[in-house]
Amino acid sequence: MRSIQDKVAELVVIAGKEIMKIYDSNFDVEYKKDNSPVTKADKIAEKIITEGLLEINPDYPVLGEEAVSAGQIPKLENEPYFWVVDAIDGTNSFVAHGEEFTVNIALIENKNPVLGVIYWPLKDELFIGSIYSEPYCIIKGKRQKLAVKDYNIEKLDIITNRTSKVADKIKEYKIGNVFRFNSSIKFCKMAQGLADVYIRDKEINEWDIAAGDAILRSVGGVTCDYENNPVKYGRYPFDFKGISAYTSFDLWQKFHFANIRPYYSAIDDAANLIKKGHLVAFPTETVYGLGANAFDDKAVAKIYEAKNRPTFNPLIVHVADFEMIKELVELNDAAIKIIKEYFPAPLTIVLKKKANSKISELLSCGGDTLAIRMPNNKIALELIKKAGVPIAAPSANKSGSVSPVTAEHVAESLGDKVDLILDGGRCKVGLESTVVDLTGEKPVLLRAGAVQIPNCLILNEEQKIKKAPGMLKSHYAPSIPLRINADKPRAGEAFLGFGKTDFNPTLNLSSKGDLIEAAANLFYMIRQLDNGKYKGIAVAPIPNEGIGGAINDRLKRASI
Ligand code: TXA
Ligand code: MG
């Protein structure tokens, strides 16, 4: 396949050189039925390309802009492979002796773009992206890797900014730079790491975007139609009402799920929803929580319903300050000491419930204890303060599956069962809090986490389940089998590494062998590997010290 890619690259450059000869001469401009300009450069370039493509493979039909204008409309609906050609994208610019016009070829396989080549003749820049090899560009004769940049929701860089469903949503985001480019150059710029999102609310055709889309997909991005679904090619008619494009799947999901909103725009709405008895998912330093007003029985009941959670499994109540804690539980010296030393922290303490507190009975599942946590995350604390009530919150996923560490994970797991998902980016710790029971003489460790309390009693599994019913043996499980302490993968398995490994890992929890980094990556990477591509996940051995104990605890449960 690599050779086809090289041949196509040759073809766009040859066509580009022909175009430039005409660019430098006096040429006539005709206007098509839709009032768009066309020149002999468009026609000559499309002819060169079409002939060249038929030479590469005479069986693949070619969808070309000028051929369609001339009434030659290929039937593509049932074609497994076809080419999409825009000999000059940006003819307007070409005619005006502007700079931004390109030559575009894409190969479509089963309606998806799998190879895209774009040439910018005026600048002599060539861009190539495919599923067959590493994406790259050649700028003034020099080969460079193509790679998108990581987005930052505090400052999204976008290309154009108009009105569409997506553009309405982007108004909620803090915007960094706004760029404008003509033609398919915008896709190339995204693939070079300039911008994160591209929005267009004007009509556009398959040939205008296919090559750019292929290049963007080759670096992990995606192009979507007006309804914000990934574009499929070979439809008829060939136009879209508008499109949007994103440099990553996560970023697409932010705009795809209507209930995901950036925390800085939506926190007041979130607080009001909590007050009114609705469910709000919010970030904490550990994992995303599914929150409800802890004083409101009906609201708390909604949590159990949305998660499909067994009603004998009690919930943690999240507080913002010491005053709230005093209202809810009986404090002893040991508890006060731990609160002073650690809170806010990825730590939950179980204490005796105050007899007259307004807390919903459903939180304790009929018991006389209450689990309390003050998260070390400014968004969570602000939400609790603004709501003015303690917030009951388990992890925001269906019961038994892997805890969510991004807003997108929450939406994938719970969909519209959540009224609002406050997006605060990826959780820093990435594992659920340490749970310690402080009702007895000695602290008892119910769940390992990032915080290690000294001199804790450690229970065996059975005792643990009795004390904290959420510690069911099988928990936190991906949909495929997970095998622990593996030094290499078996056939069909993905390999999740840690530190230096003999075998090249599919993903590495921490290539430098840092346990805190590994914890933060654990659920995120398990989700990435649980993608239908692998039969199972083999995980390298993790040292059992510090937070490594909590990692191994989760891995053991996920492996049952
Ligand atoms: O990091 C965390 O703790 C996250 C974030 C959202 O704060 N929350 C979380 O909640 O992981 P959840 O419901 O998924 O796990 C809470 C654990 C369960 O194992 C539950 O059985 C235990 O805490 N638990 C809650 N209340 C308890 C109580 N009164 N006594 C003993 N265990 C309790
Ligand atoms: Mg054109």
Coordinates of C-alpha atoms and ligand atoms in Angstrom, one line a residue:
M1 CA 0.0 0.0 0.0
R2 CA 2.9 2.3 0.7
S3 CA 3.7 2.4 -3.0
I4 CA 0.2 3.6 -3.9
Q5 CA 0.7 6.4 -1.3
D6 CA 4.0 7.5 -3.0
K7 CA 2.4 7.4 -6.5
V8 CA -0.5 9.5 -5.3
A9 CA 2.0 12.0 -3.8
E10 CA 3.8 12.2 -7.1
L11 CA 0.6 12.8 -8.9
V12 CA -0.5 15.8 -6.8
V13 CA 2.9 17.4 -7.2
I14 CA 2.8 17.0 -11.0
A15 CA -0.7 18.5 -11.1
G16 CA 0.4 21.3 -8.8
K17 CA 3.3 22.2 -11.1
E18 CA 0.9 22.4 -14.1
I19 CA -1.4 24.6 -12.1
M20 CA 1.4 27.0 -11.2
K21 CA 2.3 27.4 -14.9
I22 CA -1.3 28.6 -15.5
Y23 CA -1.3 30.7 -12.4
D24 CA 1.7 32.7 -13.8
S25 CA 0.0 33.2 -17.1
N26 CA -3.1 35.0 -18.4
F27 CA -6.0 32.7 -18.1
D28 CA -9.8 32.9 -18.6
V29 CA -12.3 32.3 -15.9
E30 CA -15.7 30.7 -16.5
Y31 CA -18.5 30.6 -13.9
K32 CA -20.4 27.4 -13.2
K33 CA -24.2 27.1 -12.5
D34 CA -23.6 27.7 -8.8
N35 CA -21.6 30.8 -9.6
S36 CA -18.3 29.3 -8.6
P37 CA -15.3 30.0 -10.8
V38 CA -13.5 27.4 -12.9
T39 CA -10.4 27.7 -15.0
K40 CA -8.4 25.5 -17.4
A41 CA -6.1 24.8 -14.5
D42 CA -9.0 23.0 -12.7
K43 CA -9.7 21.0 -15.8
I44 CA -6.1 20.1 -16.7
A45 CA -5.2 19.1 -13.2
E46 CA -8.3 16.9 -12.7
K47 CA -7.5 15.2 -16.0
I48 CA -3.9 14.5 -15.1
I49 CA -5.0 13.2 -11.7
T50 CA -7.9 11.1 -13.0
E51 CA -5.7 9.4 -15.6
G52 CA -2.9 8.8 -13.1
L53 CA -5.3 7.2 -10.6
L54 CA -6.8 4.9 -13.2
E55 CA -3.3 3.8 -14.0
I56 CA -2.7 3.0 -10.4
N57 CA -5.9 1.0 -10.2
P58 CA -8.4 0.8 -13.1
D59 CA -11.1 -0.7 -10.8
Y60 CA -11.5 2.2 -8.4
P61 CA -14.0 4.9 -9.5
V62 CA -13.0 8.5 -9.3
L63 CA -15.2 11.2 -7.8
G64 CA -13.9 14.5 -9.2
E65 CA -15.4 18.0 -8.8
E66 CA -15.2 19.0 -12.4
A67 CA -16.5 15.7 -13.7
V68 CA -19.5 16.0 -11.4
S69 CA -20.0 19.6 -12.7
A70 CA -20.0 18.2 -16.2
G71 CA -22.7 15.7 -15.3
Q72 CA -20.6 12.6 -14.9
I73 CA -21.8 11.3 -11.5
P74 CA -20.4 8.0 -10.4
K75 CA -22.5 5.7 -8.3
L76 CA -20.5 5.0 -5.2
E77 CA -23.0 3.7 -2.7
N78 CA -21.8 0.1 -3.0
E79 CA -18.2 0.7 -4.0
P80 CA -15.8 -0.6 -1.4
Y81 CA -13.0 1.6 -2.7
F82 CA -13.0 4.9 -4.6
W83 CA -11.0 8.1 -5.1
V84 CA -12.1 11.6 -4.3
V85 CA -10.4 14.4 -6.1
D86 CA -10.4 18.1 -5.8
A87 CA -7.9 19.3 -8.4
I88 CA -8.0 22.8 -7.0
D89 CA -9.6 23.4 -3.7
G90 CA -9.8 27.2 -3.4
T91 CA -10.3 28.2 -7.0
N92 CA -11.5 31.5 -5.8
S93 CA -8.2 32.2 -4.3
F94 CA -6.4 30.9 -7.4
V95 CA -8.4 33.2 -9.7
A96 CA -7.8 36.2 -7.4
H97 CA -4.0 35.4 -7.5
G98 CA -4.3 34.7 -3.8
E99 CA -2.2 32.1 -1.9
E100 CA -4.5 29.5 -0.5
F101 CA -5.4 26.8 -3.0
T102 CA -4.5 23.1 -2.9
V103 CA -4.6 19.9 -4.8
N104 CA -6.4 17.1 -3.0
I105 CA -6.7 13.3 -3.4
A106 CA -8.3 10.9 -1.0
L107 CA -8.9 7.1 -1.1
I108 CA -12.1 5.9 0.5
E109 CA -12.5 2.4 1.9
N110 CA -15.9 1.3 3.1
K111 CA -17.1 4.9 3.2
N112 CA -14.1 6.0 5.4
P113 CA -11.1 8.1 4.3
V114 CA -8.0 5.9 4.6
L115 CA -5.5 7.9 2.6
G116 CA -5.2 11.6 2.0
V117 CA -2.7 13.7 0.1
I118 CA -2.8 17.5 -0.1
Y119 CA -0.3 19.6 -2.0
W120 CA -0.1 23.4 -1.6
P121 CA 1.7 24.3 -4.8
L122 CA 2.4 28.0 -4.1
K123 CA 4.3 27.1 -1.0
D124 CA 5.5 23.7 -2.2
E125 CA 4.1 22.0 0.9
L126 CA 3.0 18.3 0.7
F127 CA 0.9 16.6 3.4
I128 CA 0.3 12.8 3.6
G129 CA -1.8 10.9 6.1
S130 CA -3.1 7.3 5.9
I131 CA -3.8 4.2 7.9
Y132 CA -0.8 2.6 6.2
S133 CA 2.1 4.6 7.6
E134 CA 3.2 7.5 9.8
P135 CA 1.6 10.8 8.7
Y136 CA 4.1 13.4 7.5
C137 CA 4.6 16.5 5.5
I138 CA 7.3 17.8 3.2
I139 CA 7.9 21.5 3.7
K140 CA 10.4 23.1 1.2
G141 CA 12.0 19.7 0.6
K142 CA 12.2 18.8 4.3
R143 CA 10.3 15.8 5.7
Q144 CA 8.6 16.4 9.1
K145 CA 6.3 14.4 11.3
L146 CA 2.7 15.4 11.5
A147 CA 1.2 15.5 15.1
V148 CA -1.7 17.4 16.6
K149 CA -1.2 19.2 19.9
D150 CA -2.9 18.4 23.2
Y151 CA -5.9 20.6 23.6
N152 CA -6.5 22.7 26.7
I153 CA -10.1 23.5 27.6
E154 CA -8.9 26.7 29.3
K155 CA -7.9 27.9 25.9
L156 CA -9.2 26.2 22.8
D157 CA -7.6 27.3 19.5
I158 CA -10.2 27.2 16.7
I159 CA -10.4 27.8 13.0
T160 CA -13.4 30.1 12.0
N161 CA -16.3 30.7 14.3
R162 CA -19.8 30.7 12.9
T163 CA -23.2 29.7 14.0
S164 CA -24.2 26.0 14.1
K165 CA -25.1 23.6 16.8
V166 CA -21.4 23.1 17.5
A167 CA -20.6 26.8 17.2
D168 CA -23.4 27.5 19.8
K169 CA -21.6 25.1 22.2
I170 CA -18.2 26.5 21.5
K171 CA -19.4 29.9 22.9
E172 CA -19.2 28.3 26.3
Y173 CA -15.4 27.6 25.9
K174 CA -12.5 29.9 26.6
I175 CA -11.1 30.6 23.2
G176 CA -7.4 31.1 22.5
N177 CA -6.5 31.9 18.9
V178 CA -9.0 32.2 16.1
F179 CA -7.6 31.4 12.7
R180 CA -9.0 31.7 9.2
F181 CA -7.7 29.7 6.3
N182 CA -9.1 28.9 2.8
S183 CA -9.4 25.5 1.3
S184 CA -8.1 22.3 2.8
I185 CA -5.1 24.0 4.3
K186 CA -7.1 24.2 7.6
F187 CA -6.9 20.4 8.0
C188 CA -3.1 20.5 7.4
K189 CA -2.8 23.2 10.0
M190 CA -4.6 21.2 12.5
A191 CA -2.5 18.2 11.7
Q192 CA 0.6 20.4 12.3
G193 CA -0.6 21.3 15.8
L194 CA -1.9 24.8 15.1
A195 CA -5.6 24.5 16.1
D196 CA -7.9 22.2 18.0
V197 CA -11.3 22.6 16.4
Y198 CA -12.6 23.8 13.0
I199 CA -16.2 24.9 12.5
R200 CA -17.9 25.7 9.3
D201 CA -21.6 26.3 8.8
K202 CA -21.6 26.9 5.1
E203 CA -22.2 24.2 2.5
I204 CA -19.2 22.0 1.6
N205 CA -18.7 19.0 -0.6
E206 CA -17.1 15.6 -0.1
W207 CA -14.2 16.4 -2.4
D208 CA -13.4 19.6 -0.4
I209 CA -12.8 17.6 2.8
A210 CA -12.0 14.0 2.0
A211 CA -8.2 14.3 1.8
G212 CA -8.0 16.7 4.8
D213 CA -10.2 14.4 6.8
A214 CA -7.9 11.4 6.0
I215 CA -4.9 13.4 7.1
L216 CA -6.7 14.5 10.3
R217 CA -7.8 11.0 11.1
S218 CA -4.2 9.7 10.6
V219 CA -3.2 12.0 13.5
G220 CA -6.1 10.9 15.7
G221 CA -8.7 13.5 14.7
V222 CA -12.1 13.3 13.1
T223 CA -14.3 15.3 10.8
C224 CA -18.1 15.5 11.4
D225 CA -21.2 16.4 9.5
Y226 CA -23.7 19.1 10.5
E227 CA -25.3 16.7 13.1
N228 CA -21.7 16.2 14.5
N229 CA -21.4 12.6 13.4
P230 CA -18.2 11.4 11.8
V231 CA -18.5 11.9 8.0
K232 CA -19.1 8.9 5.7
Y233 CA -18.2 9.3 2.0
G234 CA -19.9 8.2 -1.2
R235 CA -23.4 9.7 -0.4
Y236 CA -25.5 11.5 -3.0
P237 CA -25.8 14.5 -3.2
F238 CA -22.3 15.1 -2.2
D239 CA -22.8 18.2 -0.1
F240 CA -23.0 18.8 3.6
K241 CA -24.9 21.7 5.3
G242 CA -21.8 22.4 7.4
I243 CA -19.0 20.5 9.1
S244 CA -16.8 20.5 12.2
A245 CA -13.5 18.8 12.8
Y246 CA -11.5 18.0 15.9
T247 CA -8.0 16.9 16.6
S248 CA -9.0 14.1 19.0
F249 CA -11.9 11.7 19.7
D250 CA -12.2 13.2 23.3
L251 CA -12.6 16.6 21.9
W252 CA -15.3 15.5 19.5
Q253 CA -17.1 13.8 22.4
K254 CA -17.2 17.1 24.3
F255 CA -19.2 18.6 21.5
H256 CA -21.2 15.4 20.8
F257 CA -22.7 14.9 24.2
A258 CA -25.0 17.9 24.9
N259 CA -24.7 17.4 28.7
I260 CA -20.9 17.9 28.9
R261 CA -20.1 21.5 29.6
P262 CA -16.9 23.3 30.7
Y263 CA -16.9 23.9 34.4
Y264 CA -16.2 27.6 34.2
S265 CA -19.4 28.2 32.2
A266 CA -21.7 25.7 33.9
I267 CA -20.8 25.7 37.6
D268 CA -23.7 27.9 38.6
D269 CA -26.2 25.9 36.6
A270 CA -24.7 22.7 38.2
A271 CA -25.2 24.1 41.7
N272 CA -28.8 25.0 40.9
L273 CA -29.5 21.6 39.5
I274 CA -28.1 20.0 42.7
K275 CA -30.3 22.2 44.8
K276 CA -33.4 21.2 42.8
G277 CA -32.8 17.5 43.2
H278 CA -31.1 16.7 39.9
L279 CA -28.0 14.6 39.1
V280 CA -24.7 16.4 38.3
A281 CA -21.4 14.7 37.5
F282 CA -18.4 16.6 38.6
P283 CA -14.6 16.2 38.7
T284 CA -12.7 15.4 41.8
E285 CA -9.0 14.7 42.2
T286 CA -9.7 11.0 42.2
V287 CA -12.4 10.1 39.7
Y288 CA -15.6 11.8 38.4
G289 CA -18.5 11.7 40.9
L290 CA -22.2 11.4 40.3
G291 CA -23.6 14.0 42.7
A292 CA -26.9 14.6 44.3
N293 CA -28.2 16.7 47.2
A294 CA -27.4 14.5 50.2
F295 CA -30.4 15.9 52.1
D296 CA -32.9 14.9 49.4
D297 CA -34.1 11.2 49.4
K298 CA -35.5 11.4 45.9
A299 CA -32.3 12.8 44.5
V300 CA -30.2 10.2 46.2
A301 CA -32.5 7.4 45.0
K302 CA -31.8 8.7 41.4
I303 CA -28.1 7.9 41.9
Y304 CA -28.8 4.2 42.6
E305 CA -31.2 4.1 39.7
A306 CA -28.8 5.8 37.2
K307 CA -25.9 3.6 38.2
N308 CA -27.8 0.4 38.6
R309 CA -26.2 0.2 42.0
P310 CA -27.2 -2.4 44.7
T311 CA -29.1 -0.6 47.3
F312 CA -27.1 -2.2 50.1
N313 CA -24.0 -0.3 49.0
P314 CA -23.7 3.0 50.9
L315 CA -22.5 6.3 49.4
I316 CA -19.8 8.8 50.3
V317 CA -21.0 12.3 51.2
H318 CA -18.8 15.1 49.9
V319 CA -18.3 18.3 52.0
A320 CA -16.5 21.6 51.4
D321 CA -15.5 22.6 55.0
F322 CA -15.3 21.5 58.6
E323 CA -18.6 23.1 59.5
M324 CA -20.4 20.7 57.2
I325 CA -18.6 17.7 58.7
K326 CA -19.7 18.7 62.3
E327 CA -23.3 18.8 61.2
L328 CA -23.2 15.2 59.9
V329 CA -21.0 13.0 62.1
E330 CA -19.9 12.4 65.7
L331 CA -16.2 13.5 65.8
N332 CA -13.6 11.7 68.0
D333 CA -10.0 12.8 68.6
A334 CA -8.6 10.4 66.1
A335 CA -10.9 11.7 63.4
I336 CA -10.2 15.4 64.2
K337 CA -6.5 14.6 64.0
I338 CA -6.8 13.0 60.6
I339 CA -9.1 15.7 59.2
K340 CA -6.6 18.4 60.3
E341 CA -3.7 16.5 58.9
Y342 CA -5.1 15.4 55.6
F343 CA -8.3 17.1 54.4
P344 CA -8.9 18.1 51.6
A345 CA -7.5 14.8 50.2
P346 CA -8.2 11.7 48.3
L347 CA -9.3 10.1 51.6
T348 CA -12.7 9.1 52.9
I349 CA -13.4 8.5 56.6
V350 CA -16.2 6.5 58.0
L351 CA -17.7 7.8 61.3
K352 CA -20.8 7.5 63.4
K353 CA -23.7 9.4 62.0
K354 CA -25.2 12.3 64.0
A355 CA -28.6 11.2 65.2
N356 CA -30.5 14.4 64.2
S357 CA -28.7 15.2 60.9
K358 CA -30.8 15.9 57.9
I359 CA -28.8 13.4 55.8
S360 CA -30.8 11.0 53.6
E361 CA -31.1 7.5 55.1
L362 CA -30.3 6.1 51.7
L363 CA -26.6 7.1 52.1
S364 CA -25.9 4.7 55.0
C365 CA -28.2 2.0 53.7
G366 CA -29.8 1.6 57.1
G367 CA -26.5 1.6 59.0
D368 CA -25.4 4.1 61.7
T369 CA -22.2 5.2 60.0
L370 CA -21.5 7.8 57.3
A371 CA -18.5 8.0 54.9
I372 CA -17.2 11.6 54.5
R373 CA -14.8 13.1 52.1
M374 CA -13.5 16.6 51.3
P375 CA -12.1 16.4 47.8
N376 CA -8.9 18.2 46.9
N377 CA -10.3 19.8 43.8
K378 CA -11.3 23.4 43.5
I379 CA -14.2 22.7 41.1
A380 CA -15.7 20.1 43.4
L381 CA -15.3 22.3 46.5
E382 CA -16.8 25.3 44.7
L383 CA -19.8 23.2 43.5
I384 CA -20.5 22.0 47.1
K385 CA -20.2 25.6 48.4
K386 CA -22.5 27.0 45.7
A387 CA -25.1 24.3 46.1
G388 CA -24.9 24.9 49.9
V389 CA -25.5 21.3 50.7
P390 CA -23.3 18.2 51.2
I391 CA -23.2 16.2 48.0
A392 CA -23.7 12.4 47.9
A393 CA -21.5 11.0 45.1
P394 CA -20.3 7.6 44.0
S395 CA -18.0 7.3 41.0
A396 CA -20.0 8.4 37.9
N397 CA -20.2 5.1 36.0
K398 CA -22.5 2.1 35.8
S399 CA -22.0 -0.2 38.8
G400 CA -19.2 -2.7 38.3
S401 CA -17.4 -0.9 35.4
V402 CA -14.2 1.1 35.4
S403 CA -14.4 4.5 37.1
P404 CA -14.4 7.6 34.9
V405 CA -11.5 10.0 34.9
T406 CA -12.8 12.3 32.1
A407 CA -16.2 13.9 31.4
E408 CA -16.3 11.9 28.2
H409 CA -16.1 8.6 30.2
V410 CA -19.1 9.7 32.3
A411 CA -21.1 10.4 29.2
E412 CA -20.2 7.1 27.6
S413 CA -21.2 5.2 30.7
L414 CA -24.3 7.1 31.9
G415 CA -25.4 9.0 28.8
D416 CA -28.4 11.3 29.5
K417 CA -29.1 9.8 32.9
V418 CA -27.0 12.7 34.1
D419 CA -28.5 16.1 33.8
L420 CA -25.1 17.9 33.5
I421 CA -21.5 16.8 33.4
L422 CA -19.1 19.5 34.6
D423 CA -16.0 19.1 32.5
G424 CA -12.8 19.8 34.5
G425 CA -10.4 17.8 32.4
R426 CA -8.7 14.6 33.5
C427 CA -8.6 13.6 37.1
K428 CA -5.1 14.0 38.6
V429 CA -5.0 11.0 41.0
G430 CA -7.0 8.7 38.8
L431 CA -8.0 6.1 41.5
E432 CA -10.8 6.2 44.0
S433 CA -10.1 7.6 47.5
T434 CA -8.6 5.6 50.3
V435 CA -11.5 4.6 52.7
V436 CA -10.7 4.3 56.4
D437 CA -13.2 3.3 59.1
L438 CA -12.6 5.5 62.2
T439 CA -15.5 4.2 64.3
G440 CA -13.4 1.7 66.3
E441 CA -10.3 1.9 68.5
K442 CA -7.9 1.5 65.6
P443 CA -8.4 2.9 62.0
V444 CA -9.4 0.1 59.6
L445 CA -8.5 0.3 56.0
L446 CA -11.5 -0.5 53.8
R447 CA -10.1 0.6 50.4
A448 CA -6.5 1.4 49.4
G449 CA -5.9 4.7 47.7
A450 CA -3.4 7.5 47.2
V451 CA -3.4 8.3 50.9
Q452 CA -1.7 5.9 53.3
I453 CA -2.8 6.2 56.9
P454 CA -0.3 4.7 59.3
N455 CA -1.2 1.8 61.7
C456 CA -4.3 0.8 59.9
L457 CA -5.9 -2.6 60.5
I458 CA -6.0 -4.5 57.2
L459 CA -9.1 -6.7 56.7
N460 CA -9.3 -9.8 54.6
E461 CA -11.7 -9.7 51.6
E462 CA -14.7 -11.2 53.4
Q463 CA -14.4 -8.8 56.4
K464 CA -14.0 -5.9 53.9
I465 CA -17.1 -6.8 52.0
K466 CA -19.1 -6.9 55.2
K467 CA -17.8 -3.5 56.3
A468 CA -17.8 -1.8 52.9
P469 CA -20.2 -3.6 50.6
G470 CA -18.9 -1.7 47.6
M471 CA -15.7 -3.8 47.8
L472 CA -17.3 -6.6 46.0
K473 CA -14.5 -8.9 44.7
S474 CA -15.2 -8.2 41.0
H475 CA -15.3 -4.5 40.5
Y476 CA -13.8 -1.9 38.3
A477 CA -13.9 -4.3 35.4
P478 CA -13.3 -3.7 31.7
S479 CA -15.4 -5.6 29.2
I480 CA -12.5 -7.9 28.2
P481 CA -10.4 -10.2 30.5
L482 CA -7.5 -8.6 32.3
R483 CA -4.4 -10.7 33.3
I484 CA -2.0 -9.3 35.9
N485 CA 1.7 -9.8 36.6
A486 CA 2.4 -10.6 32.9
D487 CA 5.8 -10.1 31.3
K488 CA 4.5 -10.3 27.8
P489 CA 1.2 -10.4 26.0
R490 CA -0.4 -13.6 24.6
A491 CA -1.9 -13.7 21.1
G492 CA -4.7 -11.1 20.7
E493 CA -3.9 -9.4 24.0
A494 CA -2.9 -5.7 24.5
F495 CA 0.1 -5.2 26.8
L496 CA -0.1 -2.5 29.4
G497 CA 3.5 -1.9 30.6
F498 CA 5.1 -0.3 33.6
G499 CA 8.7 1.1 33.6
K500 CA 11.1 -0.7 31.4
T501 CA 9.7 -3.9 29.8
D502 CA 11.4 -6.6 27.7
F503 CA 8.4 -6.7 25.4
N504 CA 7.3 -3.5 23.7
P505 CA 4.0 -2.4 25.5
T506 CA 0.9 -1.3 23.6
L507 CA 0.6 1.5 26.3
N508 CA 2.9 2.2 29.3
L509 CA 1.4 3.3 32.6
S510 CA 4.6 5.1 33.3
S511 CA 7.7 4.5 31.2
K512 CA 9.9 6.1 33.9
G513 CA 8.4 3.7 36.5
D514 CA 6.6 6.4 38.5
L515 CA 3.7 4.9 40.6
I516 CA 1.8 8.1 40.9
E517 CA 1.8 8.6 37.2
A518 CA 0.8 5.0 36.8
A519 CA -2.2 5.4 39.1
A520 CA -3.3 8.5 37.1
N521 CA -3.1 6.5 33.9
L522 CA -4.6 3.2 35.1
F523 CA -8.3 3.6 34.3
Y524 CA -7.7 6.0 31.4
M525 CA -5.5 3.4 29.6
I526 CA -7.6 0.4 30.5
R527 CA -10.5 2.2 28.8
Q528 CA -8.3 3.0 25.8
L529 CA -7.4 -0.7 25.4
D530 CA -11.0 -1.8 26.0
N531 CA -11.8 -0.7 22.5
G532 CA -12.9 -3.8 20.6
K533 CA -9.4 -4.3 19.1
Y534 CA -8.0 -6.7 21.7
K535 CA -9.2 -10.0 23.2
G536 CA -7.7 -9.2 26.6
I537 CA -5.3 -6.9 28.5
A538 CA -2.1 -8.2 30.0
V539 CA -0.6 -5.9 32.7
A540 CA 3.0 -5.8 33.7
P541 CA 3.9 -6.4 37.4
I542 CA 3.4 -3.3 39.6
P543 CA 5.5 -2.8 42.8
N544 CA 3.3 -3.1 45.8
E545 CA 4.6 0.0 47.7
G546 CA 2.8 3.3 48.3
I547 CA 0.0 3.9 45.9
G548 CA 1.2 0.7 44.1
G549 CA -0.9 -1.2 46.7
A550 CA -4.1 0.6 45.5
I551 CA -3.2 0.0 41.9
N552 CA -2.7 -3.8 42.5
D553 CA -6.0 -3.8 44.5
R554 CA -7.9 -2.4 41.5
L555 CA -6.0 -4.7 39.0
K556 CA -6.8 -7.8 41.1
R557 CA -10.5 -6.9 41.2
A558 CA -10.5 -6.1 37.4
S559 CA -8.9 -9.5 36.7
I560 CA -11.6 -11.6 38.4
Ligands
TXA1 O1 -12.7 8.8 45.2 C1 -13.8 8.5 45.5 O2 -14.1 8.1 46.7 C2 -15.0 8.7 44.5 C3 -15.2 10.2 44.3 C4 -16.4 10.5 43.4 O3 -15.3 10.9 45.5 N1 -16.1 8.0 45.0 C5 -16.3 6.7 45.1 O4 -17.5 6.3 45.5 O5 -15.4 5.9 44.7 P1 -18.1 4.8 45.4 O6 -19.5 4.8 45.8 O7 -17.8 4.3 44.0 O8 -17.3 4.0 46.5 C6 -17.5 4.3 47.9 C7 -16.9 3.1 48.7 C8 -17.7 1.9 48.5 O9 -16.8 0.8 48.5 C9 -18.7 1.9 49.7 O10 -19.1 0.6 50.1 C10 -17.8 2.5 50.8 O11 -17.1 3.5 50.1 N2 -18.7 3.2 51.8 C11 -19.5 4.2 51.6 N3 -20.2 4.5 52.8 C12 -19.7 3.6 53.7 C13 -20.0 3.4 55.1 N4 -20.8 4.1 55.7 N5 -19.3 2.4 55.7 C14 -18.4 1.7 55.0 N6 -18.1 1.8 53.7 C15 -18.8 2.8 53.0
MG2 MG -12.2 23.1 -6.6

